[in-house]
Short mmCIF file of C-alpha atoms in Angstrom, two decimals:
data_model
loop_
_atom_site.label_atom_id
_atom_site.label_comp_id
_atom_site.label_asym_id
_atom_site.label_seq_id
_atom_site.Cartn_x
_atom_site.Cartn_y
_atom_site.Cartn_z
CA UNK A 1 43.38 -20.91 3.45
CA UNK A 2 44.43 -19.33 0.17
CA UNK A 3 41.90 -17.39 -1.90
CA UNK A 4 41.53 -20.34 -4.27
CA UNK A 5 40.99 -22.78 -1.42
CA UNK A 6 38.46 -20.43 0.17
CA UNK A 7 36.49 -20.27 -3.09
CA UNK A 8 36.52 -24.08 -3.40
CA UNK A 9 35.38 -24.35 0.20
CA UNK A 10 32.45 -22.00 -0.46
CA UNK A 11 31.46 -24.12 -3.47
CA UNK A 12 31.51 -27.22 -1.26
CA UNK A 13 29.23 -25.43 1.22
CA UNK A 14 26.80 -24.57 -1.60
CA UNK A 15 26.70 -28.22 -2.65
CA UNK A 16 26.08 -29.14 1.00
CA UNK A 17 23.23 -26.62 1.14
CA UNK A 18 21.52 -28.21 -1.86
CA UNK A 19 21.96 -31.70 -0.38
CA UNK A 20 20.70 -30.67 3.08
CA UNK A 21 17.71 -28.89 1.58
CA UNK A 22 16.77 -32.02 -0.38
CA UNK A 23 17.21 -34.20 2.72
CA UNK A 24 15.09 -31.83 4.81
CA UNK A 25 12.31 -31.87 2.21
CA UNK A 26 12.44 -35.65 1.83
CA UNK A 27 12.35 -36.26 5.61
CA UNK A 28 10.01 -33.30 6.25
CA UNK A 29 12.48 -31.70 8.65
CA UNK A 30 12.70 -27.95 9.36
CA UNK A 31 15.22 -26.55 6.88
CA UNK A 32 16.92 -24.28 9.42
CA UNK A 33 17.47 -27.17 11.84
CA UNK A 34 18.82 -29.42 9.06
CA UNK A 35 21.26 -26.74 7.89
CA UNK A 36 22.41 -26.02 11.45
CA UNK A 37 22.97 -29.71 12.18
CA UNK A 38 24.67 -30.13 8.80
CA UNK A 39 27.01 -27.24 9.55
CA UNK A 40 27.97 -28.82 12.87
CA UNK A 41 28.55 -32.19 11.22
CA UNK A 42 30.68 -30.77 8.41
CA UNK A 43 32.72 -28.61 10.79
CA UNK A 44 33.95 -31.65 12.76
CA UNK A 45 34.80 -33.80 9.72
CA UNK A 46 38.50 -34.74 9.49
CA UNK A 47 40.46 -32.44 7.21
CA UNK A 48 37.96 -29.58 7.33
CA UNK A 49 39.85 -26.36 8.10
CA UNK A 50 38.89 -24.20 11.05
CA UNK A 51 36.76 -21.23 10.03
CA UNK A 52 37.01 -17.92 11.85
CA UNK A 53 34.48 -15.11 11.49
CA UNK A 54 34.83 -11.38 11.48
CA UNK A 55 31.56 -10.47 13.27
CA UNK A 56 31.35 -7.06 11.61
CA UNK A 57 31.73 -8.73 8.20
CA UNK A 58 29.05 -11.29 9.05
CA UNK A 59 26.61 -8.55 10.00
CA UNK A 60 27.30 -6.35 6.98
CA UNK A 61 27.16 -9.23 4.48
CA UNK A 62 24.10 -11.09 5.70
CA UNK A 63 21.92 -8.78 7.79
CA UNK A 64 21.03 -5.96 5.31
CA UNK A 65 19.64 -8.10 2.43
CA UNK A 66 17.79 -10.43 4.80
CA UNK A 67 16.21 -7.51 6.68
CA UNK A 68 15.41 -5.87 3.34
CA UNK A 69 13.64 -8.99 2.14
CA UNK A 70 11.41 -9.02 5.23
CA UNK A 71 10.71 -5.28 5.11
CA UNK A 72 10.05 -5.33 1.35
CA UNK A 73 7.04 -7.63 1.82
CA UNK A 74 5.77 -5.94 4.97
CA UNK A 75 2.08 -5.05 4.73
CA UNK A 76 2.19 -1.43 5.84
CA UNK A 77 -1.45 -1.26 6.95
CA UNK A 78 -1.00 -4.35 9.17
CA UNK A 79 2.35 -3.11 10.46
CA UNK A 80 0.85 0.25 11.43
CA UNK A 81 -2.23 -1.39 12.94
CA UNK A 82 -0.20 -3.68 15.21
CA UNK A 83 2.72 -1.32 15.81
CA UNK A 84 2.00 -1.13 19.54
CA UNK A 85 2.17 -4.90 19.91
CA UNK A 86 5.27 -5.07 17.74
CA UNK A 87 7.06 -2.54 19.94
CA UNK A 88 6.01 -4.40 23.09
CA UNK A 89 7.90 -7.40 21.68
CA UNK A 90 10.73 -5.66 19.82
CA UNK A 91 11.63 -3.33 22.70
CA UNK A 92 9.85 -4.54 25.84
CA UNK A 93 10.53 -8.26 25.46
CA UNK A 94 14.17 -7.69 24.55
CA UNK A 95 14.75 -5.43 27.59
CA UNK A 96 12.88 -7.83 29.90
CA UNK A 97 14.81 -10.86 28.59
CA UNK A 98 18.11 -9.01 29.03
CA UNK A 99 17.19 -8.23 32.64
CA UNK A 100 15.93 -11.76 33.38
CA UNK A 101 19.02 -13.45 31.92
CA UNK A 102 21.32 -11.01 33.71
CA UNK A 103 19.70 -11.69 37.08
CA UNK A 104 19.75 -15.46 36.46
CA UNK A 105 23.43 -15.52 35.48
CA UNK A 106 24.42 -13.44 38.51
CA UNK A 107 22.48 -15.79 40.78
CA UNK A 108 24.36 -18.80 39.35
CA UNK A 109 27.74 -17.01 39.15
CA UNK A 110 27.80 -14.29 41.83
CA UNK A 111 31.46 -13.52 41.04
CA UNK A 112 30.60 -12.30 37.54
CA UNK A 113 30.04 -8.50 37.43
CA UNK A 114 26.48 -7.32 36.93
CA UNK A 115 27.39 -5.49 33.72
CA UNK A 116 28.87 -8.67 32.21
CA UNK A 117 25.72 -10.59 33.18
CA UNK A 118 23.52 -8.02 31.43
CA UNK A 119 25.86 -8.03 28.42
CA UNK A 120 25.24 -11.77 28.11
CA UNK A 121 21.52 -11.09 28.38
CA UNK A 122 21.73 -8.49 25.60
CA UNK A 123 23.54 -11.00 23.37
CA UNK A 124 20.83 -13.67 23.61
CA UNK A 125 17.75 -11.42 23.95
CA UNK A 126 16.81 -10.39 20.37
CA UNK A 127 15.00 -13.05 18.28
CA UNK A 128 16.51 -13.19 14.83
CA UNK A 129 14.94 -12.03 11.55
CA UNK A 130 16.69 -14.76 9.56
CA UNK A 131 15.60 -17.57 11.87
CA UNK A 132 12.04 -16.19 12.10
CA UNK A 133 11.71 -15.87 8.34
CA UNK A 134 13.10 -19.35 7.72
CA UNK A 135 10.46 -20.83 10.04
CA UNK A 136 7.46 -18.54 9.50
CA UNK A 137 7.79 -18.76 5.72
CA UNK A 138 6.77 -22.43 5.90
CA UNK A 139 3.75 -22.20 8.22
CA UNK A 140 0.30 -20.64 8.03
CA UNK A 141 -0.82 -18.44 10.88
CA UNK A 142 -3.65 -16.05 11.71
CA UNK A 143 -2.91 -12.46 10.69
CA UNK A 144 -2.18 -10.93 14.12
CA UNK A 145 0.54 -13.31 15.40
CA UNK A 146 2.17 -13.44 11.98
CA UNK A 147 2.38 -9.62 11.76
CA UNK A 148 3.64 -9.37 15.35
CA UNK A 149 6.40 -11.94 14.82
CA UNK A 150 7.51 -10.53 11.46
CA UNK A 151 7.45 -6.96 12.73
CA UNK A 152 9.33 -7.90 15.90
CA UNK A 153 12.08 -9.62 13.92
CA UNK A 154 12.63 -6.45 11.88
CA UNK A 155 12.97 -4.05 14.82
CA UNK A 156 14.36 -5.92 17.81
CA UNK A 157 17.96 -6.13 16.58
CA UNK A 158 18.32 -2.39 17.13
CA UNK A 159 17.21 -2.80 20.76
CA UNK A 160 19.59 -5.69 21.41
CA UNK A 161 22.56 -3.91 19.83
CA UNK A 162 22.03 -0.76 21.92
CA UNK A 163 21.68 -2.74 25.16
CA UNK A 164 24.78 -4.76 24.30
CA UNK A 165 26.83 -1.64 23.60
CA UNK A 166 25.95 -0.05 26.95
CA UNK A 167 26.41 -3.27 28.92
CA UNK A 168 29.90 -3.84 27.47
CA UNK A 169 30.86 -0.25 28.14
CA UNK A 170 29.63 -0.58 31.73
CA UNK A 171 31.54 -3.85 32.20
CA UNK A 172 34.80 -2.37 30.92
CA UNK A 173 34.56 1.13 32.43
CA UNK A 174 32.17 0.70 35.37
CA UNK A 175 30.02 3.63 34.16
CA UNK A 176 26.36 3.36 33.13
CA UNK A 177 23.52 5.84 32.67
CA UNK A 178 19.95 4.59 32.20
CA UNK A 179 18.89 8.02 30.91
CA UNK A 180 21.78 8.03 28.48
CA UNK A 181 20.83 4.55 27.23
CA UNK A 182 17.22 5.60 26.58
CA UNK A 183 18.26 8.80 24.79
CA UNK A 184 20.85 6.92 22.78
CA UNK A 185 18.30 4.32 21.69
CA UNK A 186 15.81 7.00 20.65
CA UNK A 187 18.48 8.91 18.73
CA UNK A 188 19.78 5.81 16.97
CA UNK A 189 16.28 4.65 16.01
CA UNK A 190 15.00 8.02 14.77
CA UNK A 191 18.26 8.71 12.97
CA UNK A 192 18.10 5.31 11.29
CA UNK A 193 14.54 5.96 10.16
CA UNK A 194 15.59 9.32 8.69
CA UNK A 195 18.55 7.82 6.81
CA UNK A 196 16.38 4.93 5.58
CA UNK A 197 13.69 7.30 4.34
CA UNK A 198 16.31 9.30 2.43
CA UNK A 199 17.90 6.22 0.87
CA UNK A 200 14.46 4.80 0.05
CA UNK A 201 13.40 8.00 -1.70
CA UNK A 202 16.63 8.05 -3.72
CA UNK A 203 16.21 4.39 -4.72
CA UNK A 204 12.64 4.99 -5.90
CA UNK A 205 13.65 8.08 -7.90
CA UNK A 206 16.56 6.26 -9.54
CA UNK A 207 14.54 3.17 -10.41
CA UNK A 208 11.79 5.30 -11.96
CA UNK A 209 14.34 6.33 -14.59
CA UNK A 210 15.71 2.83 -15.26
CA UNK A 211 14.12 0.61 -17.86
CA UNK A 212 17.10 -1.70 -18.35
CA UNK A 213 16.39 -4.94 -16.52
CA UNK A 214 19.85 -5.79 -15.23
CA UNK A 215 20.67 -2.24 -14.13
CA UNK A 216 17.39 -2.01 -12.23
CA UNK A 217 17.97 -5.35 -10.47
CA UNK A 218 21.55 -4.35 -9.63
CA UNK A 219 20.41 -1.02 -8.18
CA UNK A 220 17.72 -2.70 -6.10
CA UNK A 221 20.29 -5.19 -4.74
CA UNK A 222 22.61 -2.38 -3.67
CA UNK A 223 19.89 -0.55 -1.72
CA UNK A 224 20.01 -2.61 1.55
CA UNK A 225 23.79 -2.22 1.84
CA UNK A 226 23.53 1.47 0.96
CA UNK A 227 21.01 1.97 3.78
CA UNK A 228 22.94 -0.09 6.34
CA UNK A 229 26.37 1.40 5.57
CA UNK A 230 24.87 4.89 5.33
CA UNK A 231 23.22 4.56 8.72
CA UNK A 232 26.32 3.17 10.41
CA UNK A 233 28.49 5.86 8.77
CA UNK A 234 26.55 8.65 10.50
CA UNK A 235 26.38 6.64 13.76
CA UNK A 236 22.68 5.79 13.73
CA UNK A 237 20.92 2.42 13.51
CA UNK A 238 21.75 0.69 10.26
CA UNK A 239 19.06 -1.88 11.07
CA UNK A 240 16.33 0.78 11.23
CA UNK A 241 17.70 2.38 8.06
CA UNK A 242 17.41 -0.89 6.13
CA UNK A 243 13.91 -1.62 7.46
CA UNK A 244 12.68 1.86 6.52
CA UNK A 245 14.23 1.66 3.05
CA UNK A 246 12.69 -1.77 2.53
CA UNK A 247 9.19 -0.64 3.51
CA UNK A 248 9.37 2.40 1.21
CA UNK A 249 10.82 0.37 -1.65
CA UNK A 250 8.19 -2.36 -1.20
CA UNK A 251 5.40 0.23 -1.23
CA UNK A 252 6.53 1.91 -4.47
CA UNK A 253 7.95 -1.10 -6.36
CA UNK A 254 4.57 -1.68 -8.04
CA UNK A 255 4.93 1.74 -9.70
CA UNK A 256 8.64 1.80 -10.51
CA UNK A 257 9.10 -1.78 -11.79
CA UNK A 258 7.76 -2.99 -15.10
CA UNK A 259 6.27 -6.49 -15.18
CA UNK A 260 9.39 -7.82 -16.91
CA UNK A 261 11.75 -6.34 -14.32
CA UNK A 262 9.58 -7.43 -11.41
CA UNK A 263 9.38 -11.08 -12.53
CA UNK A 264 13.14 -11.30 -13.06
CA UNK A 265 14.04 -9.33 -9.94
CA UNK A 266 11.76 -11.45 -7.76
CA UNK A 267 13.36 -14.63 -9.07
CA UNK A 268 16.89 -13.28 -8.55
CA UNK A 269 16.11 -12.09 -5.02
CA UNK A 270 14.50 -15.42 -4.11
CA UNK A 271 17.66 -17.32 -5.08
CA UNK A 272 19.97 -14.84 -3.34
CA UNK A 273 17.95 -14.85 -0.11
CA UNK A 274 17.76 -18.64 -0.11
CA UNK A 275 21.56 -18.92 -0.40
CA UNK A 276 22.23 -16.25 2.24
CA UNK A 277 19.81 -17.79 4.74
CA UNK A 278 21.27 -21.24 4.17
CA UNK A 279 24.85 -20.01 4.51
CA UNK A 280 23.97 -18.26 7.77
CA UNK A 281 22.79 -21.50 9.38
CA UNK A 282 25.72 -23.49 7.95
CA UNK A 283 28.18 -20.92 9.36
CA UNK A 284 26.42 -20.89 12.73
CA UNK A 285 26.95 -24.65 12.84
CA UNK A 286 30.61 -24.14 11.95
CA UNK A 287 31.01 -21.67 14.80
CA UNK A 288 30.47 -24.45 17.36
CA UNK A 289 33.88 -25.89 16.51
CA UNK A 290 35.59 -22.59 17.29
CA UNK A 291 33.67 -22.22 20.56
CA UNK A 292 34.51 -25.78 21.67
CA UNK A 293 38.20 -25.39 20.77
CA UNK A 294 38.37 -22.06 22.58
CA UNK A 295 36.96 -23.66 25.73
CA UNK A 296 39.39 -26.61 25.67
CA UNK A 297 37.09 -29.29 24.27
CA UNK A 298 33.43 -30.28 24.59
CA UNK A 299 33.89 -32.19 27.86
CA UNK A 300 35.72 -29.38 29.62
CA UNK A 301 33.24 -26.82 28.34
CA UNK A 302 30.23 -28.76 29.64
CA UNK A 303 31.89 -29.46 32.97
CA UNK A 304 32.84 -25.85 33.57
CA UNK A 305 29.86 -24.06 32.04
CA UNK A 306 27.07 -26.63 31.79
CA UNK A 307 24.95 -25.32 34.67
CA UNK A 308 25.20 -21.60 33.74
CA UNK A 309 24.40 -22.42 30.11
CA UNK A 310 21.29 -24.40 31.11
CA UNK A 311 20.24 -21.50 33.33
CA UNK A 312 20.65 -19.03 30.43
CA UNK A 313 18.64 -21.19 28.01
CA UNK A 314 15.86 -21.64 30.57
CA UNK A 315 15.79 -17.90 31.37
CA UNK A 316 15.62 -16.98 27.66
CA UNK A 317 12.65 -19.27 27.00
CA UNK A 318 10.71 -18.68 30.23
CA UNK A 319 11.17 -14.89 30.29
CA UNK A 320 9.49 -14.61 26.90
CA UNK A 321 6.50 -16.61 28.16
CA UNK A 322 6.24 -14.35 31.21
CA UNK A 323 6.44 -11.16 29.15
CA UNK A 324 4.04 -12.21 26.40
CA UNK A 325 1.34 -13.53 28.74
CA UNK A 326 1.67 -10.59 31.15
CA UNK A 327 1.43 -7.94 28.44
CA UNK A 328 -1.33 -9.77 26.58
CA UNK A 329 -3.54 -9.83 29.66
CA UNK A 330 -2.66 -6.26 30.67
CA UNK A 331 -3.45 -4.94 27.19
CA UNK A 332 -7.21 -4.60 27.69
CA UNK A 333 -7.08 -2.80 31.08
CA UNK A 334 -4.47 -0.38 29.76
CA UNK A 335 -6.50 0.27 26.62
CA UNK A 336 -9.61 1.00 28.69
CA UNK A 337 -7.66 3.50 30.81
CA UNK A 338 -6.98 5.62 27.72
CA UNK A 339 -10.47 5.16 26.32
CA UNK A 340 -9.64 2.64 23.58
CA UNK A 341 -10.93 -0.82 22.88
CA UNK A 342 -8.79 -3.92 22.64
CA UNK A 343 -9.41 -7.48 21.54
CA UNK A 344 -9.60 -10.06 24.35
CA UNK A 345 -6.40 -12.01 25.03
CA UNK A 346 -5.95 -15.29 23.21
CA UNK A 347 -4.08 -17.93 25.27
CA UNK A 348 -3.34 -19.92 22.11
CA UNK A 349 -1.82 -16.97 20.28
CA UNK A 350 0.09 -15.97 23.41
CA UNK A 351 1.61 -19.45 23.63
CA UNK A 352 2.63 -19.33 19.98
CA UNK A 353 4.20 -15.87 20.33
CA UNK A 354 6.07 -17.12 23.39
CA UNK A 355 7.33 -20.24 21.64
CA UNK A 356 8.48 -18.41 18.48
CA UNK A 357 11.66 -16.86 19.89
CA UNK A 358 14.35 -18.27 17.58
CA UNK A 359 17.84 -16.76 17.79
CA UNK A 360 20.40 -16.72 14.99
CA UNK A 361 23.02 -14.67 13.16
CA UNK A 362 22.71 -11.48 15.21
CA UNK A 363 23.23 -13.33 18.50
CA UNK A 364 26.25 -15.13 17.07
CA UNK A 365 27.81 -12.00 15.57
CA UNK A 366 27.33 -9.95 18.75
CA UNK A 367 28.86 -12.71 20.88
CA UNK A 368 31.89 -13.02 18.60
CA UNK A 369 32.43 -9.25 18.74
CA UNK A 370 33.02 -9.29 22.52
CA UNK A 371 36.41 -7.81 23.50
CA UNK A 372 39.00 -10.34 24.67
CA UNK A 373 39.23 -8.65 28.07
CA UNK A 374 35.45 -8.86 28.63
CA UNK A 375 34.63 -10.75 31.88
CA UNK A 376 32.71 -13.96 31.18
CA UNK A 377 33.51 -13.94 27.45
CA UNK A 378 33.79 -17.75 27.18
CA UNK A 379 30.49 -18.23 28.98
CA UNK A 380 28.80 -15.72 26.68
CA UNK A 381 30.10 -17.48 23.55
CA UNK A 382 29.02 -20.92 24.77
CA UNK A 383 25.64 -19.69 26.00
CA UNK A 384 24.97 -17.83 22.73
CA UNK A 385 25.54 -20.95 20.69
CA UNK A 386 23.46 -23.09 23.06
CA UNK A 387 20.55 -20.64 22.84
CA UNK A 388 20.75 -20.61 19.03
CA UNK A 389 20.88 -24.40 18.87
CA UNK A 390 17.98 -24.98 21.27
CA UNK A 391 15.69 -22.26 19.89
CA UNK A 392 16.25 -23.13 16.22
CA UNK A 393 16.11 -26.93 16.59
CA UNK A 394 13.59 -27.27 19.44
CA UNK A 395 11.32 -24.26 19.00
CA UNK A 396 11.75 -23.66 15.27
CA UNK A 397 11.62 -27.37 14.52
CA UNK A 398 8.31 -27.83 16.33
CA UNK A 399 6.49 -24.72 15.10
CA UNK A 400 4.33 -26.70 12.68
CA UNK A 401 3.17 -29.29 15.24
CA UNK A 402 2.63 -26.57 17.87
CA UNK A 403 0.46 -24.56 15.47
CA UNK A 404 -1.61 -27.66 14.69
CA UNK A 405 -1.83 -28.57 18.39
CA UNK A 406 -3.12 -25.09 19.20
CA UNK A 407 -5.60 -25.28 16.33
CA UNK A 408 -4.33 -22.05 14.82
CA UNK A 409 -3.90 -23.62 11.38
CA UNK A 410 -7.70 -23.82 11.16
CA UNK A 411 -8.24 -20.13 11.90
CA UNK A 412 -9.33 -18.26 8.78
CA UNK A 413 -8.68 -14.52 8.67
CA UNK A 414 -11.60 -12.49 7.42
CA UNK A 415 -11.13 -8.73 7.21
CA UNK A 416 -14.30 -6.94 6.20
CA UNK A 417 -12.31 -3.77 5.55
CA UNK A 418 -10.75 -5.39 2.49
CA UNK A 419 -12.28 -6.61 -0.74
CA UNK A 420 -12.31 -10.29 -1.54
CA UNK A 421 -10.44 -11.66 -4.54
CA UNK A 422 -13.68 -11.80 -6.54
CA UNK A 423 -14.67 -8.22 -5.71
CA UNK A 424 -11.25 -6.82 -6.56
CA UNK A 425 -11.06 -8.91 -9.74
CA UNK A 426 -14.47 -7.69 -10.89
CA UNK A 427 -13.40 -4.05 -10.52
CA UNK A 428 -10.15 -4.68 -12.42
CA UNK A 429 -11.92 -6.52 -15.24
CA UNK A 430 -14.53 -3.76 -15.47
CA UNK A 431 -11.79 -1.14 -15.82
CA UNK A 432 -10.08 -3.22 -18.53
CA UNK A 433 -13.37 -3.62 -20.39
CA UNK A 434 -13.94 0.14 -20.38
CA UNK A 435 -10.42 0.66 -21.79
CA UNK A 436 -11.12 -1.88 -24.58
CA UNK A 437 -14.52 -0.33 -25.37
CA UNK A 438 -12.91 3.09 -25.77
CA UNK A 439 -10.48 1.65 -28.36
CA UNK A 440 -12.57 -1.06 -30.01
CA UNK A 441 -14.21 1.32 -32.50
CA UNK A 442 -12.61 3.33 -35.27
CA UNK A 443 -13.08 7.04 -35.95
CA UNK A 444 -16.07 6.28 -38.22
CA UNK A 445 -17.79 4.23 -35.52
CA UNK A 446 -17.04 0.83 -37.06
CA UNK A 447 -16.00 -2.03 -34.81
CA UNK A 448 -12.33 -2.78 -35.49
CA UNK A 449 -11.51 -5.06 -32.52
CA UNK A 450 -14.51 -7.37 -32.16
CA UNK A 451 -12.51 -10.29 -30.73
CA UNK A 452 -10.97 -8.19 -27.97
CA UNK A 453 -14.33 -6.63 -27.11
CA UNK A 454 -15.94 -10.08 -26.90
CA UNK A 455 -13.07 -11.45 -24.81
CA UNK A 456 -13.04 -8.66 -22.23
CA UNK A 457 -16.84 -8.51 -22.06
CA UNK A 458 -16.87 -12.23 -21.23
CA UNK A 459 -14.15 -11.78 -18.59
CA UNK A 460 -16.03 -8.90 -16.92
CA UNK A 461 -19.27 -10.90 -16.88
CA UNK A 462 -17.62 -13.96 -15.32
CA UNK A 463 -15.83 -11.76 -12.78
CA UNK A 464 -19.15 -10.22 -11.68
CA UNK A 465 -20.68 -13.66 -11.25
CA UNK A 466 -17.64 -14.90 -9.31
CA UNK A 467 -17.72 -11.85 -6.99
CA UNK A 468 -21.41 -12.45 -6.24
CA UNK A 469 -21.18 -16.23 -5.71
CA UNK A 470 -17.60 -17.55 -5.54
CA UNK A 471 -18.79 -20.91 -4.20
CA UNK A 472 -20.37 -21.65 -7.60
CA UNK A 473 -16.92 -21.63 -9.20
CA UNK A 474 -14.91 -23.50 -6.58
CA UNK A 475 -15.64 -27.03 -7.76
CA UNK A 476 -14.27 -26.73 -11.27
CA UNK A 477 -11.56 -24.15 -10.59
CA UNK A 478 -8.62 -26.53 -10.32
CA UNK A 479 -9.73 -28.71 -13.22
CA UNK A 480 -10.20 -25.58 -15.36
CA UNK A 481 -6.62 -24.46 -14.79
CA UNK A 482 -5.34 -28.02 -15.10
CA UNK A 483 -6.64 -27.99 -18.69
CA UNK A 484 -4.94 -24.65 -19.35
CA UNK A 485 -1.64 -25.91 -17.90
CA UNK A 486 -1.91 -29.10 -19.97
CA UNK A 487 -2.43 -26.98 -23.10
CA UNK A 488 0.62 -24.88 -22.24
CA UNK A 489 2.68 -28.03 -21.67
CA UNK A 490 1.57 -29.41 -25.05
CA UNK A 491 2.54 -26.14 -26.70
CA UNK A 492 5.95 -26.30 -25.04
CA UNK A 493 6.51 -29.87 -26.30
CA UNK A 494 5.61 -28.82 -29.84
CA UNK A 495 7.86 -25.75 -29.63
CA UNK A 496 10.86 -27.86 -28.56
CA UNK A 497 10.07 -30.42 -31.27
CA UNK A 498 10.19 -27.67 -33.89
CA UNK A 499 13.47 -26.36 -32.51
CA UNK A 500 15.11 -29.80 -32.25
CA UNK A 501 14.11 -30.50 -35.87
CA UNK A 502 15.85 -27.29 -36.94
CA UNK A 503 12.64 -25.66 -38.18
CA UNK A 504 12.84 -22.53 -35.99
CA UNK A 505 15.74 -20.31 -34.92
CA UNK A 506 16.88 -20.00 -31.30
CA UNK A 507 15.70 -16.36 -31.20
CA UNK A 508 12.15 -17.42 -32.05
CA UNK A 509 12.41 -20.30 -29.55
CA UNK A 510 13.24 -17.90 -26.70
CA UNK A 511 10.52 -15.43 -27.73
CA UNK A 512 7.77 -18.07 -27.88
CA UNK A 513 9.06 -19.83 -24.76
CA UNK A 514 8.85 -16.58 -22.78
CA UNK A 515 5.23 -16.20 -23.89
CA UNK A 516 4.45 -19.73 -22.70
CA UNK A 517 6.28 -19.06 -19.43
CA UNK A 518 4.16 -15.99 -18.74
CA UNK A 519 0.99 -17.95 -19.57
CA UNK A 520 2.06 -20.69 -17.17
CA UNK A 521 2.87 -18.22 -14.39
CA UNK A 522 -0.53 -16.55 -14.83
CA UNK A 523 -2.38 -19.88 -14.82
CA UNK A 524 -0.51 -21.17 -11.74
CA UNK A 525 -1.19 -17.89 -9.96
CA UNK A 526 -4.92 -18.00 -10.77
CA UNK A 527 -5.16 -21.67 -9.83
CA UNK A 528 -3.67 -21.05 -6.38
CA UNK A 529 -5.18 -17.64 -5.65
CA UNK A 530 -7.34 -17.28 -2.52
CA UNK A 531 -11.10 -17.26 -2.87
#
């Protein structure tokens, strides 16, 4: 396709994304599954050109911002608290799945070299950050499984990429060193963390000195690619570099961003991430056409590779169940051996962690990057797509019902180490009241801001009452903010009426509209805030 045709084609895909998103919402379907199915359907339409992917380009375009988005909102205290469990999944589960798939494939196809079997296992072993975020963002879970799944999706790509690199090298050269693989993984991970910490520190320092909205947003958007490219340039893990930069940036963004920049940047990032996630699933669907054509058609592909592909899919799903349940029930005895306590295993949470193993863009990109001379390349491509399709549609599509079936949607997280909304709000309102009191009186002792003093005194009093007995305020909370939102809506109607009648200038329209927008955002936030 020419450059113009490519641009038109991308626009068509964006229109398709909007349509598929609306269809998914209307039919209450999982968005990721709808986009994947839509991509497959569009790819096989008559007249649609074949689309080929540069796997390195796919990784560098999509992976850094999507990893950054997950890392940016990572709760550091939770991440640190559950780091052991995260590593058991991000490293242990990936290694175990690679081994299980490799053994399974060799049992079905004894003629395929062991190294090629393990390379296939490395391709399909890491659950995907994009797929996990697309699914987990739409469900409510208890704190522990949510942190484990989000943390795993951020770190496991590094494990899968290292295993894949060594398996391919072993398949092509016949040489492999387990010690070398472990040392390489440690070096890549630690090096990536170091590069990410450096990039994160630079980003924070630069943004501290930027008060121009669009420059600050632009700089923040460049940071994930800077971390990824910087890490890869010095031959360490770009994935770990992006994750580290994202965690640092997310921790300090409250200090370096003004309210104006943060509101605009959050909106911009939300749109960009939505489009990137949607394009990933559309393009994954498109990749099926290339895989089918490469294998001589769907019928020939299923006849030649149907049994091995089924074996791979089954091994991927079952190996995760085995690993999660085994490690969950071994956690307490191991903790007791080193003199530490551990929570009892939860069969329901273990089942959920086992079921939430969606694969996506990383599996596809790794599979497409296989050298042409790699033994079993066609099988790896077909198996990779089958695993993506089954895990996204079957597992990702049923996450909501599975959570309800397990009863985990009724579990309420209560952490006594943290303040409640009412307690935190009371402290904030008290601090604001003290600031107003210090400025409410003039040099001669006369009260010069009586309205502000009355307003903040009232807010502090209500906040204290709410912190002591939040149940007393629950009944009228929504109706209270409904009145506020109705008042804002009435003000907006009047503002537009004045503008349409030519009684106010556009500059004043935008100024007053922004004020109403901020009021509406604050009211919506307070109306939906947790009690």
